Amino acid sequence: MAANRITQVKVAHLHPDQVMRYEQLHREIPAGNEKHMREAGIVSLRIFREGYTLFMIVESDPSSAIPDQVIDHQLEEEWHRLTGVCFSEMWKDASEVYRLQS
C-alpha cells in the first residue's frame, strides 16, 4: 500500500499574535474535519511550528479516497474562517531539495 502514497510538504506563516489561537484550534479539530480528510485519502497529516513558520507534511493514498466524496462546504468554510485569520501567508507547496534513497 505504501507504494501508492503521495507526500506533500507545505509551508505557511502565522501572525505573531495568532500562534496560541492556531494551536488551540488544532487541539480541538472537529471530528467532521478529520473524517473528511480520511475520506479524501489522507493517511497522515502533521503540522510543525518553528517560530511563526508552519510546516505541514501530508501523506495521501489516492486509492483509499472515497470516490465521488460529498464535500461538506459549510464545514470547510467554517474551518477556513476560524484558521484563516491566523495566517500572514497561507499554505504554499515547498520544493524538495534533497532525498536520501535506500
mmCIF file of C-alpha atoms in Angstrom:
data_model
loop_
_atom_site.group_PDB
_atom_site.id
_atom_site.type_symbol
_atom_site.label_atom_id
_atom_site.label_comp_id
_atom_site.label_asym_id
_atom_site.label_seq_id
_atom_site.Cartn_x
_atom_site.Cartn_y
_atom_site.Cartn_z
ATOM 1 C CA MET A 1 0.000 0.000 0.000
ATOM 2 C CA ALA A 2 2.819 2.457 0.741
ATOM 3 C CA ALA A 3 3.744 2.484 -2.961
ATOM 4 C CA ASN A 4 0.545 4.425 -3.685
ATOM 5 C CA ARG A 5 1.329 7.153 -1.163
ATOM 6 C CA ILE A 6 1.963 10.725 -2.181
ATOM 7 C CA THR A 7 3.846 13.036 0.180
ATOM 8 C CA GLN A 8 3.342 16.789 0.063
ATOM 9 C CA VAL A 9 5.123 19.396 2.164
ATOM 10 C CA LYS A 10 3.618 22.836 2.624
ATOM 11 C CA VAL A 11 4.792 25.983 4.404
ATOM 12 C CA ALA A 12 2.761 28.833 5.898
ATOM 13 C CA HIS A 13 3.396 31.768 8.221
ATOM 14 C CA LEU A 14 1.355 32.907 11.209
ATOM 15 C CA HIS A 15 0.694 36.387 12.510
ATOM 16 C CA PRO A 16 2.691 36.684 15.765
ATOM 17 C CA ASP A 17 -0.450 37.357 17.806
ATOM 18 C CA GLN A 18 -2.278 34.306 16.373
ATOM 19 C CA VAL A 19 0.098 31.469 17.358
ATOM 20 C CA MET A 20 -1.808 30.475 20.503
ATOM 21 C CA ARG A 21 -5.174 30.673 18.741
ATOM 22 C CA TYR A 22 -3.941 28.480 15.863
ATOM 23 C CA GLU A 23 -2.544 25.854 18.231
ATOM 24 C CA GLN A 24 -5.734 25.881 20.323
ATOM 25 C CA LEU A 25 -7.874 25.318 17.222
ATOM 26 C CA HIS A 26 -5.739 22.284 16.367
ATOM 27 C CA ARG A 27 -6.150 20.799 19.841
ATOM 28 C CA GLU A 28 -9.892 20.645 19.181
ATOM 29 C CA ILE A 29 -10.305 19.773 15.498
ATOM 30 C CA PRO A 30 -13.944 18.824 14.832
ATOM 31 C CA ALA A 31 -14.463 15.115 14.145
ATOM 32 C CA GLY A 32 -16.155 16.020 10.859
ATOM 33 C CA ASN A 33 -12.965 17.666 9.617
ATOM 34 C CA GLU A 34 -10.878 14.583 10.395
ATOM 35 C CA LYS A 35 -13.482 12.329 8.773
ATOM 36 C CA HIS A 36 -13.431 14.499 5.642
ATOM 37 C CA MET A 37 -9.614 14.291 5.424
ATOM 38 C CA ARG A 38 -9.626 10.497 5.777
ATOM 39 C CA GLU A 39 -12.332 10.160 3.122
ATOM 40 C CA ALA A 40 -10.175 12.292 0.797
ATOM 41 C CA GLY A 41 -7.428 9.660 1.103
ATOM 42 C CA ILE A 42 -5.225 11.454 3.627
ATOM 43 C CA VAL A 43 -3.340 8.800 5.586
ATOM 44 C CA SER A 44 -1.234 11.119 7.741
ATOM 45 C CA LEU A 45 -1.156 14.876 8.283
ATOM 46 C CA ARG A 46 1.357 16.507 10.595
ATOM 47 C CA ILE A 47 1.957 20.193 11.295
ATOM 48 C CA PHE A 48 5.159 21.511 12.874
ATOM 49 C CA ARG A 49 5.958 25.053 14.002
ATOM 50 C CA GLU A 50 9.242 26.939 14.292
ATOM 51 C CA GLY A 51 8.595 30.475 15.449
ATOM 52 C CA TYR A 52 5.835 31.788 13.186
ATOM 53 C CA THR A 53 6.559 29.341 10.370
ATOM 54 C CA LEU A 54 4.409 26.223 9.924
ATOM 55 C CA PHE A 55 5.405 23.078 8.055
ATOM 56 C CA MET A 56 2.714 20.594 7.039
ATOM 57 C CA ILE A 57 3.532 17.077 5.855
ATOM 58 C CA VAL A 58 0.622 15.323 4.174
ATOM 59 C CA GLU A 59 0.711 11.694 3.116
ATOM 60 C CA SER A 60 -2.184 10.567 0.978
ATOM 61 C CA ASP A 61 -3.167 7.395 -0.808
ATOM 62 C CA PRO A 62 -5.461 8.156 -3.753
ATOM 63 C CA SER A 63 -6.570 4.516 -3.855
ATOM 64 C CA SER A 64 -8.072 4.874 -0.367
ATOM 65 C CA ALA A 65 -10.080 8.010 -1.218
ATOM 66 C CA ILE A 66 -13.825 7.574 -1.374
ATOM 67 C CA PRO A 67 -14.956 8.090 -4.988
ATOM 68 C CA ASP A 68 -17.489 10.869 -5.503
ATOM 69 C CA GLN A 69 -16.941 12.067 -1.956
ATOM 70 C CA VAL A 70 -19.541 14.606 -0.894
ATOM 71 C CA ILE A 71 -17.750 17.688 0.398
ATOM 72 C CA ASP A 72 -19.360 19.464 3.322
ATOM 73 C CA HIS A 73 -18.772 23.017 2.109
ATOM 74 C CA GLN A 74 -20.194 24.549 5.281
ATOM 75 C CA LEU A 75 -17.725 22.567 7.415
ATOM 76 C CA GLU A 76 -14.835 23.556 5.121
ATOM 77 C CA GLU A 77 -15.800 27.240 5.114
ATOM 78 C CA GLU A 78 -16.132 27.334 8.902
ATOM 79 C CA TRP A 79 -12.672 25.800 9.414
ATOM 80 C CA HIS A 80 -11.127 28.236 6.917
ATOM 81 C CA ARG A 81 -12.912 31.127 8.632
ATOM 82 C CA LEU A 82 -11.534 30.078 12.024
ATOM 83 C CA THR A 83 -7.965 29.411 10.909
ATOM 84 C CA GLY A 84 -7.656 31.865 8.026
ATOM 85 C CA VAL A 85 -7.232 34.936 10.220
ATOM 86 C CA CYS A 86 -4.184 33.295 11.822
ATOM 87 C CA PHE A 87 -2.092 33.386 8.648
ATOM 88 C CA SER A 88 0.155 36.160 7.419
ATOM 89 C CA GLU A 89 0.940 33.851 4.454
ATOM 90 C CA MET A 90 -1.289 30.913 3.504
ATOM 91 C CA TRP A 91 -0.067 27.399 2.733
ATOM 92 C CA LYS A 92 2.284 27.065 -0.259
ATOM 93 C CA ASP A 93 3.960 23.967 -1.667
ATOM 94 C CA ALA A 94 7.557 23.521 -0.531
ATOM 95 C CA SER A 95 10.183 22.383 -3.020
ATOM 96 C CA GLU A 96 12.145 19.228 -2.319
ATOM 97 C CA VAL A 97 15.859 19.980 -2.176
ATOM 98 C CA TYR A 98 17.282 16.556 -1.305
ATOM 99 C CA ARG A 99 16.142 12.962 -0.784
ATOM 100 C CA LEU A 100 18.178 10.067 0.622
ATOM 101 C CA GLN A 101 17.065 6.866 -1.084
ATOM 102 C CA SER A 102 17.686 3.365 0.200
#
